[in-house]
PDB file of C-alpha atoms in Angstrom:
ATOM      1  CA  UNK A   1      13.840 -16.618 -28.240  1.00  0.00           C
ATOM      2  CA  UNK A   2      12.273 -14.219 -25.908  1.00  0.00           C
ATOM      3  CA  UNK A   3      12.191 -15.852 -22.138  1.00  0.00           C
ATOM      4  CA  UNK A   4       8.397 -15.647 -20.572  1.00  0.00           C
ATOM      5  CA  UNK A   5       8.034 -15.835 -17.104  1.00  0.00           C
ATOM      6  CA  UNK A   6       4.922 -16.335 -14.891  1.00  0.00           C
ATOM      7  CA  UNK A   7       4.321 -14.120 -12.112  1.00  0.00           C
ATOM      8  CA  UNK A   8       1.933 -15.025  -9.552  1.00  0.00           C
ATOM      9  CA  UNK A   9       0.716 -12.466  -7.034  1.00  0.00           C
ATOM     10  CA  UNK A  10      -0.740 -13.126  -3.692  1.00  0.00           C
ATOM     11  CA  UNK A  11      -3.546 -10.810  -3.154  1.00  0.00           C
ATOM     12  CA  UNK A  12      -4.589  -9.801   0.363  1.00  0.00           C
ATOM     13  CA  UNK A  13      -1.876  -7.819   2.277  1.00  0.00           C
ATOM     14  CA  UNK A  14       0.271  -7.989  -0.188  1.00  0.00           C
ATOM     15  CA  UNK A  15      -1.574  -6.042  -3.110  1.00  0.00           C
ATOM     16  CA  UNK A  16      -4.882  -4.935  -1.086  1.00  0.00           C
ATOM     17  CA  UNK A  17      -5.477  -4.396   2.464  1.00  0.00           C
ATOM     18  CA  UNK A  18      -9.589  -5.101   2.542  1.00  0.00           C
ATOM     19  CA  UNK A  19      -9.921  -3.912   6.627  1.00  0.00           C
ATOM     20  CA  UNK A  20     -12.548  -5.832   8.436  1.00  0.00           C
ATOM     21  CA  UNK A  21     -14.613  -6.448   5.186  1.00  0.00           C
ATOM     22  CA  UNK A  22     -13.630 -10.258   4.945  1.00  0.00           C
ATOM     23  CA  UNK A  23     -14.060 -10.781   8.916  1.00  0.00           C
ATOM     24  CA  UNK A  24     -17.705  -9.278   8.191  1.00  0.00           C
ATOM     25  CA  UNK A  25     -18.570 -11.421   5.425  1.00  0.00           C
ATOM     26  CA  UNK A  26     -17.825 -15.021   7.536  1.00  0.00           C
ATOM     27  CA  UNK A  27     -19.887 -13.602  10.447  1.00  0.00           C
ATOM     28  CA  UNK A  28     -23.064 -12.920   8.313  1.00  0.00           C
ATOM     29  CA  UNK A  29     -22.528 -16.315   5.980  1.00  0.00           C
ATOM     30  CA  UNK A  30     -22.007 -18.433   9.335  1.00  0.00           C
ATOM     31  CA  UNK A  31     -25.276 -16.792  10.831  1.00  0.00           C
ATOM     32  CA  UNK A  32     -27.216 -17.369   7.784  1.00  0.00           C
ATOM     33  CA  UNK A  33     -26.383 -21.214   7.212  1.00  0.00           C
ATOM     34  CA  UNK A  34     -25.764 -22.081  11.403  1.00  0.00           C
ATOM     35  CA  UNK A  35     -28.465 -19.888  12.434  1.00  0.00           C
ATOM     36  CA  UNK A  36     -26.711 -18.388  15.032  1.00  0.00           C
ATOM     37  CA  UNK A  37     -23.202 -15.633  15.765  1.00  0.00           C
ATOM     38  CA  UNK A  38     -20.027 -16.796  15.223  1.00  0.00           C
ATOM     39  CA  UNK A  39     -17.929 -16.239  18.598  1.00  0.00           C
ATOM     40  CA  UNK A  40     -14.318 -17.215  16.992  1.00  0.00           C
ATOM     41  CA  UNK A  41     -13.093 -16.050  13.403  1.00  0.00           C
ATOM     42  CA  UNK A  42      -9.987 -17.313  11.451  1.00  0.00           C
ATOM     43  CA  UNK A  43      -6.767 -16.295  12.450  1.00  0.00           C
ATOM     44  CA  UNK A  44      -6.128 -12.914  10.767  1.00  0.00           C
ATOM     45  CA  UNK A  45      -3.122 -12.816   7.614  1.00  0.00           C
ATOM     46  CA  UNK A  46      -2.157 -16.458   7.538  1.00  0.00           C
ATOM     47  CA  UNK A  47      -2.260 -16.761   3.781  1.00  0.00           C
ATOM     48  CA  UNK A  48      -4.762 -20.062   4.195  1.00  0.00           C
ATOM     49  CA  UNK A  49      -7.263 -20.900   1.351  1.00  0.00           C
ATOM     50  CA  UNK A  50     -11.146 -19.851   2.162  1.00  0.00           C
ATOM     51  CA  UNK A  51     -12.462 -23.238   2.291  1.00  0.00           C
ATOM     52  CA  UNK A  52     -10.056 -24.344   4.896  1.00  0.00           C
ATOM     53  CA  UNK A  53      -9.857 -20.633   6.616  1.00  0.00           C
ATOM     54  CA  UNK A  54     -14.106 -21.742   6.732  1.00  0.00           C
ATOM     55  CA  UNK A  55     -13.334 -25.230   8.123  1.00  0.00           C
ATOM     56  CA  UNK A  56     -11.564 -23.724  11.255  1.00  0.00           C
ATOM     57  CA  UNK A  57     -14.569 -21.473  11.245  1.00  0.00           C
ATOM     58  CA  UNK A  58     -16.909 -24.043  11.544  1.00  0.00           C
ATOM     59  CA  UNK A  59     -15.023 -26.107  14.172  1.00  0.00           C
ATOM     60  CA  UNK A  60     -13.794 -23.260  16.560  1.00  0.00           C
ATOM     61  CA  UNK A  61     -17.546 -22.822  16.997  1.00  0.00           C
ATOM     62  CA  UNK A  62     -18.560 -25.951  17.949  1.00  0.00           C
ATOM     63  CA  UNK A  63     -20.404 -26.832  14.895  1.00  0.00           C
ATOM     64  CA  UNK A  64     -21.518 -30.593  15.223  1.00  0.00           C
ATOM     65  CA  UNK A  65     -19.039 -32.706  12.965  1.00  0.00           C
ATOM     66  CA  UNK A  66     -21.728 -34.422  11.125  1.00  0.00           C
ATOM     67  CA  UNK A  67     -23.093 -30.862   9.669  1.00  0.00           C
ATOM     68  CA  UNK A  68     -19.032 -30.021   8.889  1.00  0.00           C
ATOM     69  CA  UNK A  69     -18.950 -30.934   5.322  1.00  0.00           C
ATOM     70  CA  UNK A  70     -23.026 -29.460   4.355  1.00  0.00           C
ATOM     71  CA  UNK A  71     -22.309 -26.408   6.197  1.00  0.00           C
ATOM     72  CA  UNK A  72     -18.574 -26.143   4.810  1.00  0.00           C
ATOM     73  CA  UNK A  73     -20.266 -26.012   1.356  1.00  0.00           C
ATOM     74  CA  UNK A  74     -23.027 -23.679   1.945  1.00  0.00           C
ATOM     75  CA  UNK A  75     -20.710 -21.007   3.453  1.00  0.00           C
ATOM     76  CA  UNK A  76     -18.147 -21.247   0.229  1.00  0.00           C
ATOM     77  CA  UNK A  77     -20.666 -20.597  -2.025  1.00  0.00           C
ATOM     78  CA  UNK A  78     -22.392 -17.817   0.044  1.00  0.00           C
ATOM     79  CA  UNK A  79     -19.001 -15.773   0.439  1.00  0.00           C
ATOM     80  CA  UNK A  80     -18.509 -14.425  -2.936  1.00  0.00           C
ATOM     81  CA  UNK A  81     -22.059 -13.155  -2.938  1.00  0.00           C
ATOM     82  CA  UNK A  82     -22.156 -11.327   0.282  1.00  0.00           C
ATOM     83  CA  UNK A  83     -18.553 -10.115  -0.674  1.00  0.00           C
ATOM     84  CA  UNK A  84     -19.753  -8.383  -3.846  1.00  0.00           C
ATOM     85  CA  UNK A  85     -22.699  -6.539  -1.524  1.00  0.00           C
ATOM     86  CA  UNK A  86     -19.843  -5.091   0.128  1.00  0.00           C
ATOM     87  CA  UNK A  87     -17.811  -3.893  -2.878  1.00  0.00           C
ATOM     88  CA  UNK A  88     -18.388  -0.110  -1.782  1.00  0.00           C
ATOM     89  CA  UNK A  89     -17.763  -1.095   2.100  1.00  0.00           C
ATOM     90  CA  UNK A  90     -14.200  -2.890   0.497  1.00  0.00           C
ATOM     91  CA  UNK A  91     -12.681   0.121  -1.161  1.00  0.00           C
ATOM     92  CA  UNK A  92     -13.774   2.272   1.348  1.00  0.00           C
ATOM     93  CA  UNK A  93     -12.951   0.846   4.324  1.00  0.00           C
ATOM     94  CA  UNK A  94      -9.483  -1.172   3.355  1.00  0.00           C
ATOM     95  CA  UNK A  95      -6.498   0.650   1.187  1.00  0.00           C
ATOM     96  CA  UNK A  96      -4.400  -0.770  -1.552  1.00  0.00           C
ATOM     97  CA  UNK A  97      -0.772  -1.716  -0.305  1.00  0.00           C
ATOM     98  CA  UNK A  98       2.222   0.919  -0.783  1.00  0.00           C
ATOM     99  CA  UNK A  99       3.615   0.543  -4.297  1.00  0.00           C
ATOM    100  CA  UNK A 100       1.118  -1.929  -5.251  1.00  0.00           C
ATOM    101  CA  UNK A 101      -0.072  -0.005  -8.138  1.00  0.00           C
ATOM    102  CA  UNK A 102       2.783   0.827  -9.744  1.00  0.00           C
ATOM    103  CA  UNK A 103       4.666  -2.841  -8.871  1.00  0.00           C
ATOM    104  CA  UNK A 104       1.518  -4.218 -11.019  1.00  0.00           C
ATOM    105  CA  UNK A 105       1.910  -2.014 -13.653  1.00  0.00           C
ATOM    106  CA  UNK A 106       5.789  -2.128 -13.948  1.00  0.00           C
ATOM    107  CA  UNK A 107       5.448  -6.248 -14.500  1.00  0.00           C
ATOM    108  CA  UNK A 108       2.438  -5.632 -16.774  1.00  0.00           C
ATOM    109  CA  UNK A 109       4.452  -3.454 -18.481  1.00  0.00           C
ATOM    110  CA  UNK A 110       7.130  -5.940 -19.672  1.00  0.00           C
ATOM    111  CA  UNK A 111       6.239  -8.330 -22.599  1.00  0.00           C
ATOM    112  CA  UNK A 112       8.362 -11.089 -21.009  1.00  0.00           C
ATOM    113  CA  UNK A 113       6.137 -11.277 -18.021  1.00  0.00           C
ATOM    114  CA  UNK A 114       2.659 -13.159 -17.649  1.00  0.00           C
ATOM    115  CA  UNK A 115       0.828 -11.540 -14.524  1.00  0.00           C
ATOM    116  CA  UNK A 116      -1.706 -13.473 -13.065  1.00  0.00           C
ATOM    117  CA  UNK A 117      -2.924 -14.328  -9.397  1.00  0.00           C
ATOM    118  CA  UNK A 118      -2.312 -17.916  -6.529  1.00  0.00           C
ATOM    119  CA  UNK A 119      -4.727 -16.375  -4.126  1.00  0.00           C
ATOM    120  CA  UNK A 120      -6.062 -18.260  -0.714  1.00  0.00           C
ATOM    121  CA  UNK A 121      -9.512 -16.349  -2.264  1.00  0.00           C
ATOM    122  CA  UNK A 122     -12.106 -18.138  -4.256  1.00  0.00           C
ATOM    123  CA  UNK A 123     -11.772 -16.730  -7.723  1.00  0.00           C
ATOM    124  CA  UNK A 124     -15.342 -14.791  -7.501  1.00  0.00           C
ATOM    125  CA  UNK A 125     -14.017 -13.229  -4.575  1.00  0.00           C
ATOM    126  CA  UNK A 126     -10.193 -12.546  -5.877  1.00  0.00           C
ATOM    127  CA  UNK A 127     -12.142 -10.739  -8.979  1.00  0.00           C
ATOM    128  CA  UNK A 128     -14.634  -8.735  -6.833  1.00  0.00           C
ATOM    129  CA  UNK A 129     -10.867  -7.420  -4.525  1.00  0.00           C
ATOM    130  CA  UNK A 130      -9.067  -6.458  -7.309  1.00  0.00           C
ATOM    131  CA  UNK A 131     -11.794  -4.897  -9.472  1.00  0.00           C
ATOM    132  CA  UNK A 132     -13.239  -2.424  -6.401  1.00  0.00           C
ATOM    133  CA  UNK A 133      -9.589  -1.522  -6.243  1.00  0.00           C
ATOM    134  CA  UNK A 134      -8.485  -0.790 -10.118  1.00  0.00           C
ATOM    135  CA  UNK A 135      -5.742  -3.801 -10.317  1.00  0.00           C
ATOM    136  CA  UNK A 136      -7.908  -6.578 -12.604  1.00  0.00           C
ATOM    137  CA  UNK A 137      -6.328  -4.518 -15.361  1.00  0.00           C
ATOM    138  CA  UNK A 138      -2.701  -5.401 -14.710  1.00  0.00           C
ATOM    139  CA  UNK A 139      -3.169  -9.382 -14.109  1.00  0.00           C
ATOM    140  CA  UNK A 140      -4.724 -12.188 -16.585  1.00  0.00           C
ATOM    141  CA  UNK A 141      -7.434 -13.398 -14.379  1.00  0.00           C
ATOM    142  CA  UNK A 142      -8.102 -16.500 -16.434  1.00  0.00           C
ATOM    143  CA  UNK A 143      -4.686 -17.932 -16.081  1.00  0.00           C
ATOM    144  CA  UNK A 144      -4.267 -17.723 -12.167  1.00  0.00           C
ATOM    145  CA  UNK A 145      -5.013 -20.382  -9.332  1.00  0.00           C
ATOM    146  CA  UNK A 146      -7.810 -19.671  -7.004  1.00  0.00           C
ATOM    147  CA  UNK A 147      -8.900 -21.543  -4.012  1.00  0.00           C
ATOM    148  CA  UNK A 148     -12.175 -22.706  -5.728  1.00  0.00           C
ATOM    149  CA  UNK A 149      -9.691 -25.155  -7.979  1.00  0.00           C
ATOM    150  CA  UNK A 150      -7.811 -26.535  -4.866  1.00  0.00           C
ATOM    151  CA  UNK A 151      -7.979 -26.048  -1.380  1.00  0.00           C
ATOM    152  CA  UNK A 152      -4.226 -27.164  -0.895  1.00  0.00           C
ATOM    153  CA  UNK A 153      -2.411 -24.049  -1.647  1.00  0.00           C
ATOM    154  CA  UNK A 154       0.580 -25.348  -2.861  1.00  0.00           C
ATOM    155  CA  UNK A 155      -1.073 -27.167  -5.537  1.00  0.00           C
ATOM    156  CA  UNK A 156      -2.706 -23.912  -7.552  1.00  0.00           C
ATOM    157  CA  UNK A 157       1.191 -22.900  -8.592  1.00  0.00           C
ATOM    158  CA  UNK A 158       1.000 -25.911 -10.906  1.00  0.00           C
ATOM    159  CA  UNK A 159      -2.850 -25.075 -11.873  1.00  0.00           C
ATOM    160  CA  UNK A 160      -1.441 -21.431 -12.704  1.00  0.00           C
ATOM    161  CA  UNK A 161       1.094 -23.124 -15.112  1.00  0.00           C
ATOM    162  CA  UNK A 162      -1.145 -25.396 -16.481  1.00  0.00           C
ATOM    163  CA  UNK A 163      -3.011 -22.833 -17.709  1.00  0.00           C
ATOM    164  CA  UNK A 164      -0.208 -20.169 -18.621  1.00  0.00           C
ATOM    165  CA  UNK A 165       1.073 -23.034 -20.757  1.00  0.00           C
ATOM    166  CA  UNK A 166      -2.338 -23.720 -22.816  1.00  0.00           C
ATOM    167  CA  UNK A 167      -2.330 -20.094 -22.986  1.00  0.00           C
ATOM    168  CA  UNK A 168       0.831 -18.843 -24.016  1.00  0.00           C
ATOM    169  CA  UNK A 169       2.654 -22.427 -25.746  1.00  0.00           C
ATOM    170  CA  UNK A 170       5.259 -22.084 -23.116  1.00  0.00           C
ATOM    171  CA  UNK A 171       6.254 -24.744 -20.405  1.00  0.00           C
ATOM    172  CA  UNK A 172       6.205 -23.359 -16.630  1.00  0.00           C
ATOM    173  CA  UNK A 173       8.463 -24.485 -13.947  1.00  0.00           C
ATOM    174  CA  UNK A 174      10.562 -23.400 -11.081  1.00  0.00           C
ATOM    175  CA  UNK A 175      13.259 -21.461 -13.499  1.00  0.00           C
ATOM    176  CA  UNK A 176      10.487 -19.517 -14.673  1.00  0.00           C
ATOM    177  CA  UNK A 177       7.651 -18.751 -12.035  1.00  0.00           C
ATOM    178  CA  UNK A 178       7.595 -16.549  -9.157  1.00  0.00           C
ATOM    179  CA  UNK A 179       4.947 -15.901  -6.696  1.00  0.00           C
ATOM    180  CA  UNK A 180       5.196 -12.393  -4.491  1.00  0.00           C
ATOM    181  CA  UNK A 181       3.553 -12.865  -1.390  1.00  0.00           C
ATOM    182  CA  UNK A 182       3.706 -11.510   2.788  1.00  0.00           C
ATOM    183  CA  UNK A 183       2.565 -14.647   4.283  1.00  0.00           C
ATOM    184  CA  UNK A 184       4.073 -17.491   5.213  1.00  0.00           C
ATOM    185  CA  UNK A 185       1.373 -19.782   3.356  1.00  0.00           C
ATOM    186  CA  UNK A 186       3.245 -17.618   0.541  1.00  0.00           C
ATOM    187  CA  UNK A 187       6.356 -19.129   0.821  1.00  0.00           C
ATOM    188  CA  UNK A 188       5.398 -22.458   1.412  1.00  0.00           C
ATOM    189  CA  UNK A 189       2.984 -22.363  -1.624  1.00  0.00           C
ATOM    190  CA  UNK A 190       6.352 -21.205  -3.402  1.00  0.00           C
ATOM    191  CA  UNK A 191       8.453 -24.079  -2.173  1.00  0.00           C
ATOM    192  CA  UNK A 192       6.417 -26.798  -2.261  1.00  0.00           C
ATOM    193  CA  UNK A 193       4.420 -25.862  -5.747  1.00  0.00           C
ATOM    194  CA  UNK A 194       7.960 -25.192  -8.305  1.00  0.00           C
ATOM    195  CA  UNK A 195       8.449 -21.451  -7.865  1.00  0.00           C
ATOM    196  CA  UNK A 196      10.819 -18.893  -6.236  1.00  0.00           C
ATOM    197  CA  UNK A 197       9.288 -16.497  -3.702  1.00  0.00           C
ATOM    198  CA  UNK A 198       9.933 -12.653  -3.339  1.00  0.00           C
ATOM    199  CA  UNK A 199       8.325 -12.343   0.179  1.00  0.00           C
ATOM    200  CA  UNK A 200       6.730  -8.327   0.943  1.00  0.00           C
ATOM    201  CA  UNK A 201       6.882  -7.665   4.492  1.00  0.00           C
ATOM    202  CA  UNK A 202       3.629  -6.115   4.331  1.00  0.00           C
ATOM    203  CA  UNK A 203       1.374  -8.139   6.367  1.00  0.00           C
ATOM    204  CA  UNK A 204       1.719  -9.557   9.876  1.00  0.00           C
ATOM    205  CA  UNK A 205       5.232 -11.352   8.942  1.00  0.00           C
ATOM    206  CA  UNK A 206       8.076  -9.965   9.520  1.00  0.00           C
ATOM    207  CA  UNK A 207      11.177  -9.601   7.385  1.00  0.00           C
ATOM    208  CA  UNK A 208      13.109 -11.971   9.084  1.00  0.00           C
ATOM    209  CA  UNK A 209      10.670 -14.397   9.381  1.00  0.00           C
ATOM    210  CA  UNK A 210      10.096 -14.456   5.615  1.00  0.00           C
ATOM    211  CA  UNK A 211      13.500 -14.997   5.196  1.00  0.00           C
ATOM    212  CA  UNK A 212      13.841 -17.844   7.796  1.00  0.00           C
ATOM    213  CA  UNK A 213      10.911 -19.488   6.447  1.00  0.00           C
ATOM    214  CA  UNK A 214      12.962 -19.676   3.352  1.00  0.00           C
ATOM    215  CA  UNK A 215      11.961 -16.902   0.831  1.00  0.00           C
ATOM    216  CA  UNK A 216      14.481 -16.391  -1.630  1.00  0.00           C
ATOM    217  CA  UNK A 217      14.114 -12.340  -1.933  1.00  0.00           C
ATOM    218  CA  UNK A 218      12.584 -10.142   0.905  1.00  0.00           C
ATOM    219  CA  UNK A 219      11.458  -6.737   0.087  1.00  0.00           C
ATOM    220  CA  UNK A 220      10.207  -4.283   2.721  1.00  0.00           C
ATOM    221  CA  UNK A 221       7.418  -3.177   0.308  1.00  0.00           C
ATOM    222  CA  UNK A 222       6.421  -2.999  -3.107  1.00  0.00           C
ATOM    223  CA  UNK A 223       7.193   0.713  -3.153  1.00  0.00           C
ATOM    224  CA  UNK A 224      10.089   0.520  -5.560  1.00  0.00           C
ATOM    225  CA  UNK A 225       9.018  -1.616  -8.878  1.00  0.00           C
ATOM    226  CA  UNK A 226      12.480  -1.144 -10.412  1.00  0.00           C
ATOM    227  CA  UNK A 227      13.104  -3.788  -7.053  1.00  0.00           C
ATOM    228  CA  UNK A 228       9.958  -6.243  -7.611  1.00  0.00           C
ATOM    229  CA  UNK A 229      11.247  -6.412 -11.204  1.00  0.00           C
ATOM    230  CA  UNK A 230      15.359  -6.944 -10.150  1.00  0.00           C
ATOM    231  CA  UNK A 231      13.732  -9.717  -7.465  1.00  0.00           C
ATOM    232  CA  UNK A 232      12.152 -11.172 -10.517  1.00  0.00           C
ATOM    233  CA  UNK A 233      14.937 -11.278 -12.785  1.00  0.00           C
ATOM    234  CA  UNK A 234      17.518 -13.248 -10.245  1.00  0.00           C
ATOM    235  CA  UNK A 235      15.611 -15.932  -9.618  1.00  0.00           C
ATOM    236  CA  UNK A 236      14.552 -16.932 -12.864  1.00  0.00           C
ATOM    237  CA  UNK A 237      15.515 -16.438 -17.273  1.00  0.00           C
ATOM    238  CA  UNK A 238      13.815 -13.000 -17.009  1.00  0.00           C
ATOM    239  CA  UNK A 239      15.982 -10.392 -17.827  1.00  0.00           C
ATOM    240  CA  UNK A 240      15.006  -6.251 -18.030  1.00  0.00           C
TER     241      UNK A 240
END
């Protein structure tokens, strides 16, 4: 019986670098539903879902706690629709990741591997990313776990399997799931969710802070698939 194995790709800094696109789009939705600027942004790179990344939005800039939960709401559903205004301003003014292309491609590529998505991103906005940069082709959108199913990261490894499973009559689990991801979110979201981690050191995380954080590969980049797909094959039944 041919093994299957679930792949699960973090998305921003790891596979697209969108510059300050993002950063853009939670200024304008905070000045459209507070009605006035935003002084303090999220923390740049830490892997955290959108609804909690707009949470310490909300509260860094004094929003009254009563309006928290209303405004928390308004802003999640504004983001993917001022994010697909900018889906010229995205590919123009971020860059897709060294070897991110061909990493994609190389897993697509093998019939043993299911390709799909855990992104902090709501899953309007994860589609909008990867479309503006060519890469919705190499991932199955409709099995992946998006930060509009859970706001607890961790969690959207097992919606991910619960859906590769309905799709593909297969059961999911740690011996057969991997997530590649540069954050440290990544590797928690890994641990705590049933999957091994290949960490990228291609965001603001360091190498050996992937590795202390408890990553089971490291990889400098994605530049070398033949790598990503090695990664993938000692940590789980996949085999090249």
């Amino acid at each position: 019986m041919t093994s299957t194995v679930l792949v699960l790709w973090d998305i921003d800094r790891t596979l697209v670098y969108v510059g300050e696109t993002d950063r853009a789009v939670y200024r304008e939705a905070f000045r459209q539903v507070v009605g006035r600027d935003a002084v303090k942004l999220p923390e740049r790179g830490t892997g955290r879902t959108m609804p909690l990344a707009v949470r310490e939005l909300l509260t860094a800039n004094d929003v009254d706690h009563r309006d928290l939960e209303l405004f928390e709401e308004q802003i999640v559903e504004l983001l993917p629709r001022l994010l697909a205004a900018k889906a010229e301003q995205l590919h123009a003014g971020g860059q897709l990741m060294p070897g991110a292309t061909a990493a994609l491609a190389a897993v697509d590529a093998h019939p043993g591997l299911v390709p799909t998505v855990v992104t902090g991103n709501l899953q309007q906005s994860a589609e909008i990313k990867l479309r503006a940069f060519g890469l919705d082709q190499y991932v199955d959108l409709t099995v992946g776990g998006f930060a509009s199913d859970d706001s607890h990261r961790p969690a959207l490894v097992g919606v991910a399997q619960r859906r590769a499973a309905a799709r593909h009559g297969k059961t999911f689990g740690r011996s057969n799931t991997v997530i590649i991801g540069d954050s440290l979110e990544d590797v928690r979201t890994g641990a705590e969710g049933g999957a091994g981690v290949v960490a990228v050191a291609s965001g603001t995380t360091t190498a050996d802070q992937l590795a202390d954080a408890g990553a089971d590969r490291v990889l400098d980049s994605l530049r070398d698939p033949q790598a990503v797909l090695r990664a993938i094959a000692e940590l789980t039944v996949f085999r090249q």
